[in-house]
Short mmCIF file of C-alpha atoms in Angstrom, two decimals:
data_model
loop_
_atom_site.label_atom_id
_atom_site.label_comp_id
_atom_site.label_asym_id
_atom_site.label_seq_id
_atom_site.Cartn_x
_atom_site.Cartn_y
_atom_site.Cartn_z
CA UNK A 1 43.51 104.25 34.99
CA UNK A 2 45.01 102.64 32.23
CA UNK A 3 43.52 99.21 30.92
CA UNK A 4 46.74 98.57 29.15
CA UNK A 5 48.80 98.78 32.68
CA UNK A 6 46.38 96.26 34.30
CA UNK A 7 47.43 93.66 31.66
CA UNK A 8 50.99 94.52 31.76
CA UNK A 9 50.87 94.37 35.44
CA UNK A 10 49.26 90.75 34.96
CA UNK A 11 51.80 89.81 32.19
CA UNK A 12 54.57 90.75 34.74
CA UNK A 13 53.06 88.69 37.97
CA UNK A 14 52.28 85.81 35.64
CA UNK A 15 56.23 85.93 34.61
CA UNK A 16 57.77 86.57 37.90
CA UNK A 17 55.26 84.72 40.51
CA UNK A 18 55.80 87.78 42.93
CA UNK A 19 56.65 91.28 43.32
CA UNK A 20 56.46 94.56 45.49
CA UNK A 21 54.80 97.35 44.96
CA UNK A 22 58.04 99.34 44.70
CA UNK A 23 59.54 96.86 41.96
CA UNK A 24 56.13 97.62 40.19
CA UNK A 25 56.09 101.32 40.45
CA UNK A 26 59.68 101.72 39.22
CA UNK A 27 59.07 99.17 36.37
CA UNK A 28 55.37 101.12 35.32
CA UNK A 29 56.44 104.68 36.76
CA UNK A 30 53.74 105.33 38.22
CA UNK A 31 53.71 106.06 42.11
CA UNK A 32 53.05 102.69 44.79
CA UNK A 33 49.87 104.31 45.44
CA UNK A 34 48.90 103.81 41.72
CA UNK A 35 49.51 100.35 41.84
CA UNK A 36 47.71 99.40 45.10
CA UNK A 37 44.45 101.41 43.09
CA UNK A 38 45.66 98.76 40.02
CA UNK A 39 45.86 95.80 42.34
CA UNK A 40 42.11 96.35 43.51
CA UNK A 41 40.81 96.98 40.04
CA UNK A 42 42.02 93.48 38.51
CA UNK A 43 40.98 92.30 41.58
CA UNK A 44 37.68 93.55 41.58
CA UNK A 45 38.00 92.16 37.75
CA UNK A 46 37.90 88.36 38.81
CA UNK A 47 41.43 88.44 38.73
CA UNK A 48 42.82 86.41 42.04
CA UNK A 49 45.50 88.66 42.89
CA UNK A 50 46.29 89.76 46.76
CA UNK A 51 49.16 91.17 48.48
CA UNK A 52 50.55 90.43 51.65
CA UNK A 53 52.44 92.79 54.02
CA UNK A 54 55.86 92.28 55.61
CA UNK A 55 59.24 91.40 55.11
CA UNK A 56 58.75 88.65 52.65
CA UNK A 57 55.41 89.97 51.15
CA UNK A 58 54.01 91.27 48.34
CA UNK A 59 51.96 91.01 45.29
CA UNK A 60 50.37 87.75 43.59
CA UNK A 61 48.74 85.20 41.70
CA UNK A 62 47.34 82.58 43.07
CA UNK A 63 49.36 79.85 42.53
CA UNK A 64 46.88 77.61 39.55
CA UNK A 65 45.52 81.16 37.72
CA UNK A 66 45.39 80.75 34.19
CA UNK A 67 45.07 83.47 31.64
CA UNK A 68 41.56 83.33 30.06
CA UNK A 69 41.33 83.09 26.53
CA UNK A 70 39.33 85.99 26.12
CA UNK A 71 42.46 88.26 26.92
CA UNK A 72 43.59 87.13 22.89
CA UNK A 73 42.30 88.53 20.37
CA UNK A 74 41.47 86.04 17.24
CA UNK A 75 45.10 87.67 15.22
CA UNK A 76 46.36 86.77 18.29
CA UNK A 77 45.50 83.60 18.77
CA UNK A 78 46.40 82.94 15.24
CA UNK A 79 49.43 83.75 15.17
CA UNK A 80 50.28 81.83 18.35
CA UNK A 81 49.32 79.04 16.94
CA UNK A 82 51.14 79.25 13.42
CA UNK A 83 54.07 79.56 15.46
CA UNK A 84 53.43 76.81 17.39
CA UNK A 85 52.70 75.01 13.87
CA UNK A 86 56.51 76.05 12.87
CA UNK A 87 57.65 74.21 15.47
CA UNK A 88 55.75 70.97 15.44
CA UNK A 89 57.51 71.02 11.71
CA UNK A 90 60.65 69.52 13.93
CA UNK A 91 58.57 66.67 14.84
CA UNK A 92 57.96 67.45 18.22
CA UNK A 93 55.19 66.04 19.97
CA UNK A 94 55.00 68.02 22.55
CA UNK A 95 54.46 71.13 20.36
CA UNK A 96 51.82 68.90 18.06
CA UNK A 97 49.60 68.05 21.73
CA UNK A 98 50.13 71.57 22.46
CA UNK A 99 48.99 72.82 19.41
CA UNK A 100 45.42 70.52 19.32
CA UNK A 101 45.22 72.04 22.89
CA UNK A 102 45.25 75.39 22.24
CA UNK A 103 43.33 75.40 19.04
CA UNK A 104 40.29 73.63 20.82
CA UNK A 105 41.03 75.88 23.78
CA UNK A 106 41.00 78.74 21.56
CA UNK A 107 38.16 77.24 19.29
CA UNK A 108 39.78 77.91 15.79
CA UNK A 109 39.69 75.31 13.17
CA UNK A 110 43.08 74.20 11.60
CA UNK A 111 42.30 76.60 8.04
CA UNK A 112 45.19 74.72 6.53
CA UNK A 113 46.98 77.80 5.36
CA UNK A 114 50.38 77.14 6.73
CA UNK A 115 52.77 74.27 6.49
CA UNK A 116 56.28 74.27 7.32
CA UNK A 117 58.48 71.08 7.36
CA UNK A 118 61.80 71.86 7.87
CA UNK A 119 63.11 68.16 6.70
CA UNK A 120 65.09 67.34 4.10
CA UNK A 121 63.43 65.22 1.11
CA UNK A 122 63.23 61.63 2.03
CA UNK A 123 65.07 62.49 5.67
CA UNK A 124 61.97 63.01 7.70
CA UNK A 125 62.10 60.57 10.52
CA UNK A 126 65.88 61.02 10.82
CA UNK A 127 65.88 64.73 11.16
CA UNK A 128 63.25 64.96 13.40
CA UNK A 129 65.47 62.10 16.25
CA UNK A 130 68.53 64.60 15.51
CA UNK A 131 66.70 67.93 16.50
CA UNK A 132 64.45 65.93 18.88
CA UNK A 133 68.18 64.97 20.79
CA UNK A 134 69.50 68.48 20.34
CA UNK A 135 67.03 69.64 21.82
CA UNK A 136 66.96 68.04 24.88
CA UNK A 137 70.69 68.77 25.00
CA UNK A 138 70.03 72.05 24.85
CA UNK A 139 66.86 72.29 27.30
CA UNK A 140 68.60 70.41 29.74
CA UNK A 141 72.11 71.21 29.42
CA UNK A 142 73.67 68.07 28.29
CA UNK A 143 77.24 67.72 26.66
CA UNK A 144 76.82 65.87 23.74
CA UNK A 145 79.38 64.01 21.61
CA UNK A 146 79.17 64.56 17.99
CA UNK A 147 80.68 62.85 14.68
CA UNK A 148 81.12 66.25 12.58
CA UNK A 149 82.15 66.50 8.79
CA UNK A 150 83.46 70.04 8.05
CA UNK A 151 83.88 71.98 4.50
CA UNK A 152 87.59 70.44 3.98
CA UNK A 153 85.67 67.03 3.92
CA UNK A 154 87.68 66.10 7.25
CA UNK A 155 85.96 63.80 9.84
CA UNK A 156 86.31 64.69 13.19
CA UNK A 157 84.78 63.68 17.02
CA UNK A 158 83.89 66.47 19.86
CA UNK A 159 82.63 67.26 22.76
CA UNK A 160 80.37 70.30 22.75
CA UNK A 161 78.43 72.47 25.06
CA UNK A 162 75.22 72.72 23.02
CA UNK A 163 73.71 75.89 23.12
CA UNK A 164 71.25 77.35 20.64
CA UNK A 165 69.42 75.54 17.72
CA UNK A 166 69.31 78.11 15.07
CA UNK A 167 67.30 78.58 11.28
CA UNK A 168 69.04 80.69 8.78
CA UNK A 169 69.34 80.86 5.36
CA UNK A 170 67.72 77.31 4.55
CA UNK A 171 69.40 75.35 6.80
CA UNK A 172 69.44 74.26 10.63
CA UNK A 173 72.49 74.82 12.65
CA UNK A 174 73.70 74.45 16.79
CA UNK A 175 75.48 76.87 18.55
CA UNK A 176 77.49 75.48 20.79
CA UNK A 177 80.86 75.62 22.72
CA UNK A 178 83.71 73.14 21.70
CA UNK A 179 85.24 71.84 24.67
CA UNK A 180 88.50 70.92 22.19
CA UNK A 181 88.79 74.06 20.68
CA UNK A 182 87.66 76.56 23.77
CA UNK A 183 85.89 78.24 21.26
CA UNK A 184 81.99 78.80 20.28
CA UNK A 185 81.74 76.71 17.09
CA UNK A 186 78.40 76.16 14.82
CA UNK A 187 77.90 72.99 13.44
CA UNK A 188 75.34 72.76 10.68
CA UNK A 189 72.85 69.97 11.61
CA UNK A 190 73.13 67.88 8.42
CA UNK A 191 76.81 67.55 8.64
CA UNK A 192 75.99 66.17 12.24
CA UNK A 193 76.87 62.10 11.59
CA UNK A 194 76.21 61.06 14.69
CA UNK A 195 75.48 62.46 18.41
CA UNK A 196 75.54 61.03 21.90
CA UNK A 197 74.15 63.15 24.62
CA UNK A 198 76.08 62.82 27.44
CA UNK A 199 74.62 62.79 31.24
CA UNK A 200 77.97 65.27 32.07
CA UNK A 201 75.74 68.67 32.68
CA UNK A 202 77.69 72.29 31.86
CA UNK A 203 76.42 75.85 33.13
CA UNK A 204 75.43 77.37 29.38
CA UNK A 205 77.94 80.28 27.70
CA UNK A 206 76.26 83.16 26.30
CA UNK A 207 76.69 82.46 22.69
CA UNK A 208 78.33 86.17 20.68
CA UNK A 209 75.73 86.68 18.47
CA UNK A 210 78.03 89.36 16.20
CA UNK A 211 77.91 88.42 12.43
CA UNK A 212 81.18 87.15 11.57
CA UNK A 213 83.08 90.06 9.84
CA UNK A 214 83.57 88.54 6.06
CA UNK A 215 85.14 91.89 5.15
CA UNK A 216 87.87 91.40 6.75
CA UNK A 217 88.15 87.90 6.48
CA UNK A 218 87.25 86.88 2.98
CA UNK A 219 88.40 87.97 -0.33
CA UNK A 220 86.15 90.03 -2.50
CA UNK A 221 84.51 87.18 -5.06
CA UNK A 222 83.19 88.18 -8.56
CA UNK A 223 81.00 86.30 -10.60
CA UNK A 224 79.36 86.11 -13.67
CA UNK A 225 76.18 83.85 -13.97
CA UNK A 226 73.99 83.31 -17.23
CA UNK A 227 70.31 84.95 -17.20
CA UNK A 228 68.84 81.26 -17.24
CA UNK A 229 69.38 81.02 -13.78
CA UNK A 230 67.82 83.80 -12.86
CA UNK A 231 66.02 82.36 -10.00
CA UNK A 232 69.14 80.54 -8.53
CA UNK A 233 70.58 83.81 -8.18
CA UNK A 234 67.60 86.24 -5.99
CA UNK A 235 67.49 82.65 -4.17
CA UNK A 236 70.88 82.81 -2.65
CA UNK A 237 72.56 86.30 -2.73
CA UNK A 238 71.02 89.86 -1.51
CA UNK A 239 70.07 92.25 -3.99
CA UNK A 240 72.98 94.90 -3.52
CA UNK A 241 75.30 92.03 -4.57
CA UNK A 242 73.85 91.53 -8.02
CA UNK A 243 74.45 94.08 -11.18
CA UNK A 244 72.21 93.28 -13.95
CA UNK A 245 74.03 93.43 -17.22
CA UNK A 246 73.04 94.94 -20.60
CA UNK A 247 72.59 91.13 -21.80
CA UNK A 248 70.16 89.95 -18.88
CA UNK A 249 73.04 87.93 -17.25
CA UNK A 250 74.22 88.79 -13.36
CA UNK A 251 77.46 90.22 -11.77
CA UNK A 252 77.16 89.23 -8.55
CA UNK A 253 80.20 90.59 -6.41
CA UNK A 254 79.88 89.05 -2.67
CA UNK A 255 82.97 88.22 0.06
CA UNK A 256 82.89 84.47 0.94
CA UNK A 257 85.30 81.79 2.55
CA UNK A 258 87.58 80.37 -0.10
CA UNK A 259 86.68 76.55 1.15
CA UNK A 260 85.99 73.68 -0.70
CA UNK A 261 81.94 73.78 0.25
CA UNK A 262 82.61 77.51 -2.38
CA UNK A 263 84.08 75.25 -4.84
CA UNK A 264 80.98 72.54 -4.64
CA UNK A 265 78.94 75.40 -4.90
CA UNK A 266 79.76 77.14 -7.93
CA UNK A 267 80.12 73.89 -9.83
CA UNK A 268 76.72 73.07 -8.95
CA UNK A 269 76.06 76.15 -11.85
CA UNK A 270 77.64 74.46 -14.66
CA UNK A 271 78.66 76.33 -17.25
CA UNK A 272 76.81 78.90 -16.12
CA UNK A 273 78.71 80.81 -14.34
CA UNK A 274 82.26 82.21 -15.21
CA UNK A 275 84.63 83.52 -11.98
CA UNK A 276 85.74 86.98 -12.86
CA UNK A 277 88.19 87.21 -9.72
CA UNK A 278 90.38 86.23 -7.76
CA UNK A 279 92.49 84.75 -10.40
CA UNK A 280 93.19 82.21 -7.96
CA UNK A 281 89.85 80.72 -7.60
CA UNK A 282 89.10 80.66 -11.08
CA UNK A 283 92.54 77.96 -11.40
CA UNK A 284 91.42 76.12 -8.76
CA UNK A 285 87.89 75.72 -10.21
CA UNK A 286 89.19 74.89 -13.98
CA UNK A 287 91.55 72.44 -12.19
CA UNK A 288 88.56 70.83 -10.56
CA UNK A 289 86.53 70.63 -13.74
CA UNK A 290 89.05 69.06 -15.61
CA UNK A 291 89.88 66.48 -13.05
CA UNK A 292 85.60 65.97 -13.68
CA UNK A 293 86.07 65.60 -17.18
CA UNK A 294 88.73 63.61 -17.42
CA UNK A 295 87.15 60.78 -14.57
CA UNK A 296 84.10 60.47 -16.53
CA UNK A 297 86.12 60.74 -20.12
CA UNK A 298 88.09 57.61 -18.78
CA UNK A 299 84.97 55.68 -17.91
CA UNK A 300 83.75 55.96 -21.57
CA UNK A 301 87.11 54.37 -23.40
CA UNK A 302 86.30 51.54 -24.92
#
């Protein structure tokens, strides 16, 4: 008998309320009579499980069973409740009660080891009432209406299908479905100006979870960046992207959207970075630099 079939077998009951011994013989592969022989051995274990015969039987929980801590191990429990740390980070509240709960349930003192805070400086108690509201949008399935700024610096109003709230690369983002564009459409959170969740409910999409195909989509962009900002540049591209030259300083050759959030982005470097190609992109950045220097040249005549 396998101990590691038992606790599967739990797992399962404890996700699905009820099955039959069929289901559970298919799902294990093992034969029914297997499973009865596992269904008296958990319990025989203290575990309240029973089955009942006919046409609307089979195997259960009782309705209040618990899992007993005991059945984590300490990594376990550990880890369950750094993750559960990660996402108090939001602000929730309900993940902060959770996470006393468990760790007196599980008896393991907070060690301190891990914090996560996923705000932006000075943005705390805003942040945390956006995601809070997303949230709930997306728990309950809520339209929401949203005051969105995009890259071209163009204001616009919409009602979306919220989704998915999703990490990546530094920054929070919802997946969602725009009910103007009958498109998917991610918004990133910061850019968010305003939301209203709606009491109009929608039956959620299944958001296409492809990565969007840059190759074919966005030119090939080469650039040259001085070996004083080193750091800036393992921070933010992959390390196949970036050539290391004879003189310390980085070719990084990546294929991005030619947007204006691009053109914010490499003028955050300074002088410290040079575009190599397109031709095209290197105009339109000198044009924006010298529309720079000559606003601020203006300001200092006398």
């Amino acid at each position: 008998m396998s101990d590691s079939r038992l606790f599967h077998i739990l797992y399962y009951l404890l996700n699905k309320e009820r099955a039959t011994a069929p289901e559970l013989a298919e799902k294990f592969e093992v034969s029914q009579r297997t499973i009865y022989r596992d269904i008296e051995a958990l319990s025989g274990a203290g575990i309240p499980v029973y089955a009942e015969p006919g046409r609307n039987g089979g195997i259960s929980l009782l309705q209040d069973f618990v899992l007993d801590r005991a059945l984590l191990s300490r990594q376990e429990k550990q880890e369950t409740l750094a993750a559960l740390q990660s996402i108090s980070a939001t602000g929730s509240a309900l993940a902060m009660d959770t996470l006393a709960k468990l760790s007196a349930l599980f008896h393991i003192e907070d060690a301190g080891w891990l914090e996560v805070d996923f705000s932006r400086w000075g943005k705390k108690s805003a942040d945390s009432s956006k995601f809070e509201q997303l949230k709930t949008a997306v728990i309950q399935h809520r339209e929401i209406n949203i005051v969105y700024e995009n890259t071209n610096s163009q204001t616009s109003v919409r009602t979306v299908q919220p989704l998915k709230l999703s990490y990546k690369s530094k920054e929070w983002y919802l997946k969602a479905f725009c009910l103007e564009k009958q498109d998917f459409r991610m918004f990133k959170l910061n850019r968010i100006l305003h939301l209203d969740v709606l009491d109009q409910t929608f039956v959620p999409k299944l958001y296409p979870e492809a990565e969007p195909d840059y190759g074919q989509t966005c030119p090939k962009i080469a650039l040259l960046f001085s070996k004083e900002i080193a750091y800036r540049i393992y921070d933010e591209f992959d390390e196949t992207q970036i050539a290391r030259q004879d003189n310390g300083d980085f070719l990084v050759s990546a294929r991005l959207p030619v947007d204006q959030w691009l053109i914010g982005y490499l003028l955050s470097f300074g002088a410290q970075v040079e575009v190599k190609e397109p031709a095209y992109l290197r105009e339109i950045l000198a044009a924006q630099a010298r529309e720079i220097f000559q606003k601020h040249s203006e300001k200092n005549k006398p």
